[in-house]
PDB file of C-alpha atoms in Angstrom:
ATOM      1  CA  MET A   1       5.124   7.317  -5.181  1.00 57.00           C
ATOM      2  CA  SER A   2       3.939   3.819  -4.606  1.00 57.00           C
ATOM      3  CA  ARG A   3       6.006   0.744  -4.693  1.00 59.00           C
ATOM      4  CA  ILE A   4       5.194  -2.269  -6.960  1.00 58.00           C
ATOM      5  CA  ARG A   5       6.466  -5.786  -6.188  1.00 48.00           C
ATOM      6  CA  PHE A   6       7.310  -8.373  -8.915  1.00 49.00           C
ATOM      7  CA  HIS A   7       8.301 -12.036  -9.079  1.00 47.00           C
ATOM      8  CA  LEU A   8       9.657 -13.149 -12.426  1.00 42.00           C
ATOM      9  CA  GLY A   9       9.469 -16.883 -11.883  1.00 41.00           C
ATOM     10  CA  LEU A  10       5.926 -16.842 -10.963  1.00 43.00           C
ATOM     11  CA  PHE A  11       5.283 -13.539 -12.737  1.00 41.00           C
ATOM     12  CA  MET A  12       1.611 -13.472 -13.572  1.00 38.00           C
ATOM     13  CA  LEU A  13       0.702 -15.486 -10.355  1.00 40.00           C
ATOM     14  CA  LEU A  14       2.355 -12.984  -7.941  1.00 41.00           C
ATOM     15  CA  LEU A  15       1.369  -9.433  -9.268  1.00 36.00           C
ATOM     16  CA  VAL A  16       0.236  -8.437  -5.908  1.00 37.00           C
ATOM     17  CA  TRP A  17      -0.193  -5.045  -4.368  1.00 35.00           C
ATOM     18  CA  SER A  18       1.625  -3.496  -2.954  1.00 38.00           C
ATOM     19  CA  ALA A  19      20.699 -10.037   0.173  1.00 34.00           C
ATOM     20  CA  GLY A  20      24.762 -12.162   0.124  1.00 37.00           C
ATOM     21  CA  SER A  21      23.900 -12.556   3.682  1.00 37.00           C
ATOM     22  CA  LEU A  22      21.880 -10.210   6.007  1.00 39.00           C
ATOM     23  CA  ALA A  23      24.872 -10.337   8.402  1.00 38.00           C
ATOM     24  CA  ALA A  24      26.977  -8.510   5.788  1.00 41.00           C
ATOM     25  CA  LYS A  25      25.537  -5.240   6.501  1.00 46.00           C
ATOM     26  CA  VAL A  26      26.925  -2.363   4.645  1.00 49.00           C
ATOM     27  CA  GLN A  27      28.586   0.112   7.072  1.00 47.00           C
ATOM     28  CA  PRO A  28      26.995   3.574   6.992  1.00 46.00           C
ATOM     29  CA  LYS A  29      28.957   6.365   5.423  1.00 70.00           C
ATOM     30  CA  VAL A  30      27.064   8.938   7.500  1.00 89.00           C
ATOM     31  CA  ALA A  31      25.809   8.658  11.048  1.00 95.00           C
ATOM     32  CA  MET A  32      22.677   9.777  12.915  1.00 96.00           C
ATOM     33  CA  PRO A  33      23.196  12.690  15.006  1.00 96.00           C
ATOM     34  CA  ALA A  34      24.145  11.515  18.563  1.00 95.00           C
ATOM     35  CA  SER A  35      21.468  13.706  20.155  1.00 95.00           C
ATOM     36  CA  LEU A  36      18.850  11.628  18.410  1.00 97.00           C
ATOM     37  CA  VAL A  37      20.141   8.170  19.101  1.00 97.00           C
ATOM     38  CA  GLY A  38      17.923   6.167  21.373  1.00 97.00           C
ATOM     39  CA  ALA A  39      14.174   5.680  21.821  1.00 98.00           C
ATOM     40  CA  TRP A  40      11.435   8.373  21.904  1.00 98.00           C
ATOM     41  CA  GLU A  41       7.740   8.303  22.441  1.00 98.00           C
ATOM     42  CA  GLU A  42       5.189  10.639  20.978  1.00 97.00           C
ATOM     43  CA  VAL A  43       3.542  13.006  23.323  1.00 97.00           C
ATOM     44  CA  GLY A  44      -0.370  12.746  23.013  1.00 94.00           C
ATOM     45  CA  GLY A  45       0.099  10.182  20.066  1.00 91.00           C
ATOM     46  CA  GLY A  46       0.800   6.660  19.397  1.00 91.00           C
ATOM     47  CA  ARG A  47       4.241   6.589  17.577  1.00 96.00           C
ATOM     48  CA  GLN A  48       7.406   5.313  18.985  1.00 97.00           C
ATOM     49  CA  LEU A  49      10.876   5.903  17.436  1.00 98.00           C
ATOM     50  CA  ASN A  50      14.166   4.112  17.865  1.00 98.00           C
ATOM     51  CA  PHE A  51      17.137   6.093  16.226  1.00 98.00           C
ATOM     52  CA  GLU A  52      20.045   3.868  15.559  1.00 97.00           C
ATOM     53  CA  THR A  53      23.481   4.924  14.018  1.00 96.00           C
ATOM     54  CA  ASP A  54      22.253   4.325  10.416  1.00 96.00           C
ATOM     55  CA  ARG A  55      18.380   4.158  10.519  1.00 97.00           C
ATOM     56  CA  ALA A  56      15.230   5.089  12.302  1.00 98.00           C
ATOM     57  CA  ILE A  57      12.746   2.479  13.296  1.00 98.00           C
ATOM     58  CA  GLN A  58       9.245   3.675  13.820  1.00 97.00           C
ATOM     59  CA  ARG A  59       6.128   1.791  15.330  1.00 96.00           C
ATOM     60  CA  ASP A  60       2.661   3.300  14.774  1.00 94.00           C
ATOM     61  CA  GLY A  61       0.165   0.924  16.115  1.00 91.00           C
ATOM     62  CA  ASP A  62       0.821  -2.414  14.304  1.00 87.00           C
ATOM     63  CA  LYS A  63       2.789  -0.722  11.568  1.00 90.00           C
ATOM     64  CA  LEU A  64       6.535  -0.879  11.731  1.00 94.00           C
ATOM     65  CA  THR A  65       8.492   1.587   9.371  1.00 95.00           C
ATOM     66  CA  VAL A  66      12.315   1.442   8.947  1.00 97.00           C
ATOM     67  CA  ARG A  67      13.993   4.380   7.315  1.00 97.00           C
ATOM     68  CA  GLY A  68      17.677   4.273   6.379  1.00 97.00           C
ATOM     69  CA  LEU A  69      19.911   7.207   6.762  1.00 97.00           C
ATOM     70  CA  ILE A  70      21.126   8.887   3.412  1.00 95.00           C
ATOM     71  CA  GLN A  71      22.269  12.281   4.682  1.00 94.00           C
ATOM     72  CA  SER A  72      22.708  13.571   8.160  1.00 93.00           C
ATOM     73  CA  GLU A  73      22.766  17.248   9.235  1.00 85.00           C
ATOM     74  CA  THR A  74      25.813  19.282   8.354  1.00 83.00           C
ATOM     75  CA  ARG A  75      27.108  22.692   9.539  1.00 83.00           C
ATOM     76  CA  SER A  76      25.583  24.351   6.391  1.00 85.00           C
ATOM     77  CA  VAL A  77      22.293  22.440   6.781  1.00 86.00           C
ATOM     78  CA  PRO A  78      21.725  21.684  10.449  1.00 91.00           C
ATOM     79  CA  ASN A  79      18.753  19.770  11.850  1.00 93.00           C
ATOM     80  CA  ARG A  80      17.938  17.947   8.695  1.00 95.00           C
ATOM     81  CA  LEU A  81      17.758  14.353   7.917  1.00 95.00           C
ATOM     82  CA  VAL A  82      17.284  12.664   4.518  1.00 94.00           C
ATOM     83  CA  LEU A  83      15.928   9.168   5.004  1.00 95.00           C
ATOM     84  CA  ARG A  84      15.259   6.118   2.667  1.00 95.00           C
ATOM     85  CA  ASN A  85      11.617   4.686   3.156  1.00 94.00           C
ATOM     86  CA  ASN A  86      11.061   1.600   1.075  1.00 94.00           C
ATOM     87  CA  GLY A  87      13.578   3.007  -1.507  1.00 94.00           C
ATOM     88  CA  LEU A  88      12.077   6.498  -1.720  1.00 92.00           C
ATOM     89  CA  SER A  89      13.834   9.436  -0.029  1.00 91.00           C
ATOM     90  CA  GLU A  90      12.167  11.688   2.513  1.00 93.00           C
ATOM     91  CA  THR A  91      13.488  14.781   4.214  1.00 94.00           C
ATOM     92  CA  TRP A  92      12.742  15.426   7.988  1.00 95.00           C
ATOM     93  CA  THR A  93      13.669  18.445  10.137  1.00 96.00           C
ATOM     94  CA  PHE A  94      14.287  18.164  13.789  1.00 97.00           C
ATOM     95  CA  LYS A  95      14.965  20.139  16.858  1.00 96.00           C
ATOM     96  CA  ILE A  96      15.444  19.248  20.635  1.00 97.00           C
ATOM     97  CA  GLU A  97      14.445  21.849  23.115  1.00 96.00           C
ATOM     98  CA  LYS A  98      14.118  21.187  26.863  1.00 94.00           C
ATOM     99  CA  GLY A  99      14.323  17.447  26.181  1.00 93.00           C
ATOM    100  CA  LEU A 100      11.536  17.493  23.854  1.00 97.00           C
ATOM    101  CA  LEU A 101      12.187  16.220  20.166  1.00 98.00           C
ATOM    102  CA  THR A 102      10.113  17.946  17.357  1.00 97.00           C
ATOM    103  CA  LEU A 103      10.057  16.049  14.048  1.00 96.00           C
ATOM    104  CA  GLU A 104       8.492  17.331  10.767  1.00 95.00           C
ATOM    105  CA  PRO A 105       8.494  16.022   7.342  1.00 94.00           C
ATOM    106  CA  THR A 106       9.205  18.518   4.511  1.00 89.00           C
ATOM    107  CA  GLY A 107       7.379  18.254   1.199  1.00 74.00           C
ATOM    108  CA  SER A 108       4.703  15.537   0.679  1.00 61.00           C
ATOM    109  CA  ALA A 109       5.073  12.815   3.220  1.00 61.00           C
ATOM    110  CA  PRO A 110       3.451   9.291   3.258  1.00 63.00           C
ATOM    111  CA  GLU A 111       0.023   8.974   4.801  1.00 60.00           C
ATOM    112  CA  GLY A 112       0.302   9.044   8.591  1.00 61.00           C
ATOM    113  CA  ASP A 113       3.606  10.728   8.781  1.00 79.00           C
ATOM    114  CA  LYS A 114       3.141  14.086  10.287  1.00 89.00           C
ATOM    115  CA  LYS A 115       4.846  16.605  12.592  1.00 93.00           C
ATOM    116  CA  GLY A 116       5.044  15.294  16.181  1.00 95.00           C
ATOM    117  CA  ALA A 117       6.715  16.048  19.493  1.00 97.00           C
ATOM    118  CA  PHE A 118       8.415  13.169  21.324  1.00 98.00           C
ATOM    119  CA  ARG A 119      10.021  12.679  24.729  1.00 98.00           C
ATOM    120  CA  ARG A 120      13.035  10.310  25.301  1.00 98.00           C
ATOM    121  CA  LEU A 121      12.524   6.899  26.831  1.00 98.00           C
ATOM    122  CA  ASP A 122      14.940   5.338  29.339  1.00 97.00           C
ATOM    123  CA  ARG A 123      15.337   2.186  27.212  1.00 97.00           C
ATOM    124  CA  VAL A 124      14.439   0.864  23.804  1.00 97.00           C
ATOM    125  CA  PRO A 125      10.968  -1.093  23.896  1.00 96.00           C
ATOM    126  CA  PRO A 126      11.277  -4.745  22.503  1.00 93.00           C
ATOM    127  CA  ASP A 127       8.936  -3.911  19.651  1.00 90.00           C
ATOM    128  CA  LEU A 128      11.427  -1.398  18.321  1.00 96.00           C
ATOM    129  CA  LYS A 129      14.258  -3.955  18.306  1.00 92.00           C
ATOM    130  CA  LEU A 130      14.666  -5.893  14.920  1.00 94.00           C
ATOM    131  CA  GLU A 131      15.755  -9.269  16.379  1.00 94.00           C
ATOM    132  CA  LEU A 132      15.640 -12.535  14.734  1.00 96.00           C
ATOM    133  CA  LEU A 133      12.818 -15.002  15.654  1.00 96.00           C
ATOM    134  CA  PRO A 134      13.671 -18.285  17.520  1.00 96.00           C
ATOM    135  CA  VAL A 135      14.270 -21.173  15.164  1.00 97.00           C
ATOM    136  CA  SER A 136      14.168 -24.815  16.102  1.00 97.00           C
ATOM    137  CA  ALA A 137      17.047 -27.031  14.785  1.00 96.00           C
ATOM    138  CA  ALA A 138      16.082 -29.144  11.918  1.00 94.00           C
ATOM    139  CA  LYS A 139      15.283 -32.650  12.870  1.00 94.00           C
ATOM    140  CA  ALA A 140      13.780 -35.809  11.191  1.00 96.00           C
ATOM    141  CA  LEU A 141       9.973 -35.730  11.351  1.00 97.00           C
ATOM    142  CA  PRO A 142       7.368 -38.509  10.855  1.00 97.00           C
ATOM    143  CA  PRO A 143       6.270 -38.798   7.234  1.00 97.00           C
ATOM    144  CA  GLU A 144       2.752 -38.047   8.308  1.00 98.00           C
ATOM    145  CA  ARG A 145       3.821 -34.751   9.961  1.00 98.00           C
ATOM    146  CA  ILE A 146       5.808 -33.712   6.842  1.00 98.00           C
ATOM    147  CA  GLN A 147       2.724 -34.425   4.605  1.00 98.00           C
ATOM    148  CA  ALA A 148       0.364 -32.582   6.970  1.00 98.00           C
ATOM    149  CA  ILE A 149       2.661 -29.539   6.819  1.00 98.00           C
ATOM    150  CA  GLN A 150       3.013 -29.610   2.973  1.00 98.00           C
ATOM    151  CA  LYS A 151      -0.703 -29.867   2.740  1.00 98.00           C
ATOM    152  CA  GLU A 152      -1.354 -26.904   5.049  1.00 98.00           C
ATOM    153  CA  ILE A 153       1.205 -24.710   3.270  1.00 98.00           C
ATOM    154  CA  LYS A 154      -0.261 -25.578  -0.119  1.00 98.00           C
ATOM    155  CA  ASP A 155      -3.876 -24.796   1.186  1.00 98.00           C
ATOM    156  CA  ARG A 156      -2.730 -21.495   2.727  1.00 98.00           C
ATOM    157  CA  PHE A 157      -0.722 -20.416  -0.347  1.00 97.00           C
ATOM    158  CA  ASP A 158      -3.763 -21.366  -2.758  1.00 97.00           C
ATOM    159  CA  ALA A 159      -6.261 -19.391  -0.480  1.00 96.00           C
ATOM    160  CA  GLU A 160      -3.962 -16.368  -0.511  1.00 97.00           C
ATOM    161  CA  GLN A 161      -3.392 -16.388  -4.194  1.00 96.00           C
ATOM    162  CA  ALA A 162      -7.104 -16.876  -5.020  1.00 95.00           C
ATOM    163  CA  LEU A 163      -7.772 -13.617  -2.975  1.00 94.00           C
ATOM    164  CA  PHE A 164      -4.951 -11.788  -4.935  1.00 92.00           C
ATOM    165  CA  LYS A 165      -6.373 -12.818  -8.266  1.00 91.00           C
ATOM    166  CA  SER A 166      -9.940 -11.855  -7.563  1.00 90.00           C
ATOM    167  CA  PRO A 167     -11.250  -8.932  -9.637  1.00 89.00           C
ATOM    168  CA  SER A 168     -11.536  -6.713  -6.585  1.00 90.00           C
ATOM    169  CA  PRO A 169      -8.849  -8.041  -4.066  1.00 87.00           C
ATOM    170  CA  PRO A 170     -10.482  -7.738  -0.540  1.00 91.00           C
ATOM    171  CA  LYS A 171      -8.107  -5.912   1.556  1.00 92.00           C
ATOM    172  CA  ASP A 172      -9.600  -7.005   4.839  1.00 94.00           C
ATOM    173  CA  GLN A 173      -9.560 -10.678   4.024  1.00 95.00           C
ATOM    174  CA  ILE A 174      -6.001 -10.495   2.740  1.00 95.00           C
ATOM    175  CA  ALA A 175      -4.951  -8.714   5.815  1.00 94.00           C
ATOM    176  CA  GLU A 176      -6.577 -11.459   8.001  1.00 96.00           C
ATOM    177  CA  ILE A 177      -5.180 -14.446   5.985  1.00 96.00           C
ATOM    178  CA  GLN A 178      -1.559 -12.710   6.279  1.00 96.00           C
ATOM    179  CA  ARG A 179      -1.950 -12.373  10.012  1.00 96.00           C
ATOM    180  CA  ASN A 180      -2.946 -15.966  10.253  1.00 98.00           C
ATOM    181  CA  ASN A 181       0.032 -17.060   7.992  1.00 98.00           C
ATOM    182  CA  LEU A 182       2.483 -15.072  10.146  1.00 98.00           C
ATOM    183  CA  GLU A 183       1.195 -16.789  13.273  1.00 98.00           C
ATOM    184  CA  TYR A 184       1.258 -20.226  11.693  1.00 98.00           C
ATOM    185  CA  LEU A 185       4.887 -19.761  10.008  1.00 98.00           C
ATOM    186  CA  THR A 186       6.277 -18.318  13.240  1.00 97.00           C
ATOM    187  CA  GLY A 187       4.797 -21.303  15.134  1.00 97.00           C
ATOM    188  CA  LEU A 188       6.420 -23.715  12.660  1.00 97.00           C
ATOM    189  CA  LEU A 189       9.689 -22.051  13.137  1.00 97.00           C
ATOM    190  CA  LYS A 190       9.696 -22.957  16.904  1.00 97.00           C
ATOM    191  CA  GLU A 191       8.307 -26.407  16.224  1.00 97.00           C
ATOM    192  CA  VAL A 192      10.226 -27.939  13.227  1.00 97.00           C
ATOM    193  CA  GLY A 193      12.610 -25.121  12.211  1.00 97.00           C
ATOM    194  CA  TRP A 194      12.501 -23.612   8.629  1.00 96.00           C
ATOM    195  CA  LEU A 195      10.727 -25.437   6.005  1.00 96.00           C
ATOM    196  CA  ASP A 196      13.762 -26.460   4.077  1.00 95.00           C
ATOM    197  CA  SER A 197      13.620 -28.277   0.644  1.00 93.00           C
ATOM    198  CA  ALA A 198      15.594 -31.207   1.880  1.00 94.00           C
ATOM    199  CA  ARG A 199      12.739 -32.294   4.211  1.00 97.00           C
ATOM    200  CA  PHE A 200       9.677 -30.618   2.768  1.00 97.00           C
ATOM    201  CA  GLY A 201      10.567 -30.422  -0.973  1.00 95.00           C
ATOM    202  CA  ALA A 202      11.213 -27.293  -3.108  1.00 91.00           C
ATOM    203  CA  LYS A 203       7.530 -26.508  -3.835  1.00 94.00           C
ATOM    204  CA  THR A 204       6.616 -26.243  -0.167  1.00 96.00           C
ATOM    205  CA  SER A 205       9.866 -24.224   0.720  1.00 94.00           C
ATOM    206  CA  VAL A 206       9.136 -21.704  -2.096  1.00 93.00           C
ATOM    207  CA  GLN A 207       5.559 -21.362  -1.199  1.00 95.00           C
ATOM    208  CA  ALA A 208       6.406 -20.645   2.444  1.00 96.00           C
ATOM    209  CA  VAL A 209       8.938 -18.039   1.334  1.00 94.00           C
ATOM    210  CA  ILE A 210       6.414 -16.219  -0.741  1.00 94.00           C
ATOM    211  CA  MET A 211       3.813 -16.389   2.101  1.00 96.00           C
ATOM    212  CA  ALA A 212       6.363 -14.978   4.542  1.00 96.00           C
ATOM    213  CA  LYS A 213       7.167 -12.240   2.252  1.00 93.00           C
ATOM    214  CA  HIS A 214       3.480 -11.319   1.946  1.00 95.00           C
ATOM    215  CA  THR A 215       3.256 -10.857   5.672  1.00 94.00           C
ATOM    216  CA  HIS A 216       5.623  -7.897   5.501  1.00 92.00           C
ATOM    217  CA  ASP A 217       6.933  -8.933   8.940  1.00 95.00           C
ATOM    218  CA  LEU A 218      10.587  -7.939   9.178  1.00 96.00           C
ATOM    219  CA  ARG A 219      11.621 -10.331  11.872  1.00 96.00           C
ATOM    220  CA  LEU A 220      10.205 -13.226  10.026  1.00 97.00           C
ATOM    221  CA  MET A 221      11.823 -12.137   6.566  1.00 96.00           C
ATOM    222  CA  MET A 222      15.197 -11.454   8.333  1.00 97.00           C
ATOM    223  CA  THR A 223      15.032 -14.931  10.046  1.00 97.00           C
ATOM    224  CA  LEU A 224      14.304 -16.974   6.958  1.00 95.00           C
ATOM    225  CA  LEU A 225      16.502 -14.985   4.535  1.00 96.00           C
ATOM    226  CA  PRO A 226      19.796 -17.127   5.099  1.00 96.00           C
ATOM    227  CA  TYR A 227      17.708 -20.313   4.882  1.00 95.00           C
ATOM    228  CA  ALA A 228      16.037 -19.105   1.598  1.00 93.00           C
ATOM    229  CA  GLU A 229      19.541 -18.334   0.279  1.00 93.00           C
ATOM    230  CA  HIS A 230      20.903 -21.794   0.967  1.00 92.00           C
ATOM    231  CA  ASP A 231      17.659 -23.433  -0.464  1.00 90.00           C
ATOM    232  CA  LEU A 232      16.704 -21.221  -3.323  1.00 87.00           C
ATOM    233  CA  LYS A 233      19.535 -19.069  -4.635  1.00 85.00           C
ATOM    234  CA  ASP A 234      21.363 -21.567  -6.787  1.00 72.00           C
ATOM    235  CA  SER A 235      18.646 -24.092  -7.124  1.00 76.00           C
ATOM    236  CA  GLY A 236      16.505 -22.853 -10.017  1.00 77.00           C
ATOM    237  CA  GLU A 237      14.371 -20.674  -7.762  1.00 83.00           C
ATOM    238  CA  GLY A 238      16.846 -17.794  -7.636  1.00 89.00           C
ATOM    239  CA  GLN A 239      14.287 -15.296  -8.619  1.00 89.00           C
ATOM    240  CA  THR A 240      12.328 -16.130  -5.554  1.00 89.00           C
ATOM    241  CA  TYR A 241      15.327 -15.340  -3.416  1.00 93.00           C
ATOM    242  CA  ALA A 242      16.143 -12.299  -5.279  1.00 93.00           C
ATOM    243  CA  VAL A 243      12.655 -10.812  -4.813  1.00 92.00           C
ATOM    244  CA  LEU A 244      12.671 -11.703  -1.149  1.00 93.00           C
ATOM    245  CA  TYR A 245      16.029 -10.153  -0.585  1.00 96.00           C
ATOM    246  CA  ASP A 246      15.394  -6.997  -2.328  1.00 96.00           C
ATOM    247  CA  ALA A 247      12.020  -6.490  -0.751  1.00 94.00           C
ATOM    248  CA  LEU A 248      13.381  -6.984   2.670  1.00 96.00           C
ATOM    249  CA  GLN A 249      16.414  -4.574   2.011  1.00 97.00           C
ATOM    250  CA  LEU A 250      14.022  -1.857   0.881  1.00 96.00           C
ATOM    251  CA  GLU A 251      11.671  -2.333   3.925  1.00 96.00           C
ATOM    252  CA  LEU A 252      14.925  -2.210   6.138  1.00 97.00           C
ATOM    253  CA  GLY A 253      15.815   1.244   4.666  1.00 96.00           C
ATOM    254  CA  ARG A 254      18.495  -0.092   2.432  1.00 96.00           C
ATOM    255  CA  LYS A 255      18.975  -0.399  -1.295  1.00 96.00           C
ATOM    256  CA  GLN A 256      18.232  -3.470  -3.314  1.00 96.00           C
ATOM    257  CA  LEU A 257      20.762  -5.762  -4.985  1.00 96.00           C
ATOM    258  CA  TYR A 258      18.995  -7.439  -7.879  1.00 96.00           C
ATOM    259  CA  GLY A 259      16.795  -4.718  -9.128  1.00 95.00           C
ATOM    260  CA  THR A 260      13.583  -6.551  -8.838  1.00 93.00           C
ATOM    261  CA  GLN A 261      11.531  -3.750  -7.146  1.00 94.00           C
ATOM    262  CA  VAL A 262      10.091  -0.758  -9.014  1.00 94.00           C
ATOM    263  CA  ALA A 263       7.930   2.058  -8.142  1.00 92.00           C
ATOM    264  CA  LYS A 264       5.514   4.517  -9.807  1.00 90.00           C
ATOM    265  CA  ASP A 265       6.604   8.308  -9.840  1.00 88.00           C
ATOM    266  CA  LYS A 266       3.730  10.122  -8.252  1.00 84.00           C
ATOM    267  CA  HIS A 267       4.332  13.124 -10.564  1.00 84.00           C
ATOM    268  CA  ASP A 268       4.536  11.672 -13.976  1.00 89.00           C
ATOM    269  CA  GLY A 269       3.236   8.079 -13.336  1.00 89.00           C
ATOM    270  CA  HIS A 270       6.334   6.585 -14.902  1.00 91.00           C
ATOM    271  CA  LEU A 271       7.680   3.471 -13.448  1.00 94.00           C
ATOM    272  CA  PHE A 272      11.243   3.237 -12.315  1.00 94.00           C
ATOM    273  CA  VAL A 273      13.707   0.921 -10.584  1.00 95.00           C
ATOM    274  CA  LEU A 274      14.189   1.779  -6.853  1.00 95.00           C
ATOM    275  CA  PRO A 275      17.804   2.425  -5.783  1.00 95.00           C
ATOM    276  CA  MET A 276      20.341  -0.425  -6.237  1.00 96.00           C
ATOM    277  CA  GLU A 277      23.579  -1.011  -4.381  1.00 93.00           C
ATOM    278  CA  GLU A 278      25.595  -1.584  -7.578  1.00 94.00           C
ATOM    279  CA  SER A 279      25.657  -0.359 -11.119  1.00 93.00           C
ATOM    280  CA  LYS A 280      23.322  -1.920 -13.738  1.00 94.00           C
ATOM    281  CA  ALA A 281      26.432  -3.688 -15.301  1.00 95.00           C
ATOM    282  CA  GLN A 282      27.278  -5.139 -11.900  1.00 96.00           C
ATOM    283  CA  VAL A 283      23.697  -6.244 -11.275  1.00 96.00           C
ATOM    284  CA  ASN A 284      23.798  -8.054 -14.788  1.00 96.00           C
ATOM    285  CA  LEU A 285      26.907  -9.979 -13.971  1.00 96.00           C
ATOM    286  CA  ARG A 286      25.268 -11.041 -10.514  1.00 94.00           C
ATOM    287  CA  LEU A 287      22.059 -12.250 -12.361  1.00 95.00           C
ATOM    288  CA  THR A 288      24.138 -14.081 -15.027  1.00 94.00           C
ATOM    289  CA  LYS A 289      25.965 -16.031 -12.269  1.00 92.00           C
ATOM    290  CA  MET A 290      22.541 -16.975 -10.890  1.00 92.00           C
ATOM    291  CA  LYS A 291      21.267 -17.964 -14.405  1.00 91.00           C
ATOM    292  CA  LEU A 292      18.606 -15.398 -14.289  1.00 93.00           C
ATOM    293  CA  PRO A 293      17.417 -12.927 -17.015  1.00 93.00           C
ATOM    294  CA  SER A 294      19.245  -9.595 -17.289  1.00 95.00           C
ATOM    295  CA  ILE A 295      17.753  -6.628 -15.721  1.00 94.00           C
ATOM    296  CA  ASP A 296      16.857  -5.171 -19.175  1.00 94.00           C
ATOM    297  CA  ASP A 297      14.818  -8.429 -20.063  1.00 94.00           C
ATOM    298  CA  TYR A 298      13.136  -8.384 -16.561  1.00 92.00           C
ATOM    299  CA  LEU A 299      12.153  -4.768 -17.020  1.00 93.00           C
ATOM    300  CA  LYS A 300      10.722  -5.493 -20.426  1.00 93.00           C
ATOM    301  CA  MET A 301       8.429  -7.970 -18.996  1.00 91.00           C
ATOM    302  CA  VAL A 302       7.342  -5.544 -16.344  1.00 89.00           C
ATOM    303  CA  GLY A 303       6.758  -2.863 -18.904  1.00 92.00           C
ATOM    304  CA  GLN A 304       4.563  -5.258 -20.925  1.00 93.00           C
ATOM    305  CA  VAL A 305       2.342  -5.977 -18.070  1.00 89.00           C
ATOM    306  CA  TYR A 306       1.913  -2.297 -17.250  1.00 88.00           C
ATOM    307  CA  GLY A 307       1.992  -0.943 -20.776  1.00 92.00           C
ATOM    308  CA  GLN A 308       4.877   1.413 -20.282  1.00 93.00           C
ATOM    309  CA  GLN A 309       8.679   1.468 -20.200  1.00 93.00           C
ATOM    310  CA  VAL A 310      10.478   1.054 -16.899  1.00 93.00           C
ATOM    311  CA  GLN A 311      13.224   3.580 -16.308  1.00 91.00           C
ATOM    312  CA  CYS A 312      16.642   2.473 -14.970  1.00 88.00           C
ATOM    313  CA  CYS A 313      18.329   3.745 -12.924  1.00 79.00           C
ATOM    314  CA  ARG A 314      17.677   6.660 -10.593  1.00 74.00           C
ATOM    315  CA  ARG A 315      20.194   8.049  -8.192  1.00 73.00           C
ATOM    316  CA  ASP A 316      19.687   7.383  -4.499  1.00 74.00           C
ATOM    317  CA  GLY A 317      18.318  10.345  -2.473  1.00 60.00           C
TER     318      GLY A 317
END
């Protein structure tokens, strides 16, 4: 199944390939087996793993994947984990013999996920820790510096959107521009803090949020989320915030809150809403408070673009 990302407020502009506060993390109902918790490195391969209480963080080269724990092993079904990867469930089997961990996906696994043997590490590598990025305190800036940043953000945003809207989006060019945007935004956080709407205006703030989301850098998105909530959630740009929140939660192995993210079933091709924290009725109440369209209206628009109805809502796992 492939995940599809949507933004309602800038709907046609942002059809690209493919929340509350981040601190309010839902406590896990199940726990990772104690024998797995900690860091591991693949024998003869490039993967590293960090098993935490409620999730598994994997780095394979530059790619970081976070899988949330849905079901742990039980007495009746030992040595099995059901994990949530970008909203989709995966089942893995594991065993530890003579200090060596063997992991193997069952069924059809995403590309790059394969059986492997891992040895335990003494400590968790920094690359496997999801820590917030440093952010400078907001301070007054000279008007010319404000204007220069506004122009740079607009130019970068327009360049990225032009690539997205091309008939055959060039993946290599998009990846390069997103790497450059990540470096630029990270540098701005250290220099001037987040690009808040009070200093830089709502347009620049929204464009920066969208660019940050497209980098798929978890640390950057985690860092800016509370700033985006403050600037956007109740300011007429609530949809931008909702999309950012949902996308981040799914990439962190959790469930979404606003129902903005859908996927295509690999078996029948039908579109469906990825797992949500709350019921459809509760989501609609939340959307109403934010003065956003109901989830039914949102999914109708998604369905019109793709020429098929979007199913809501499937059970998690």
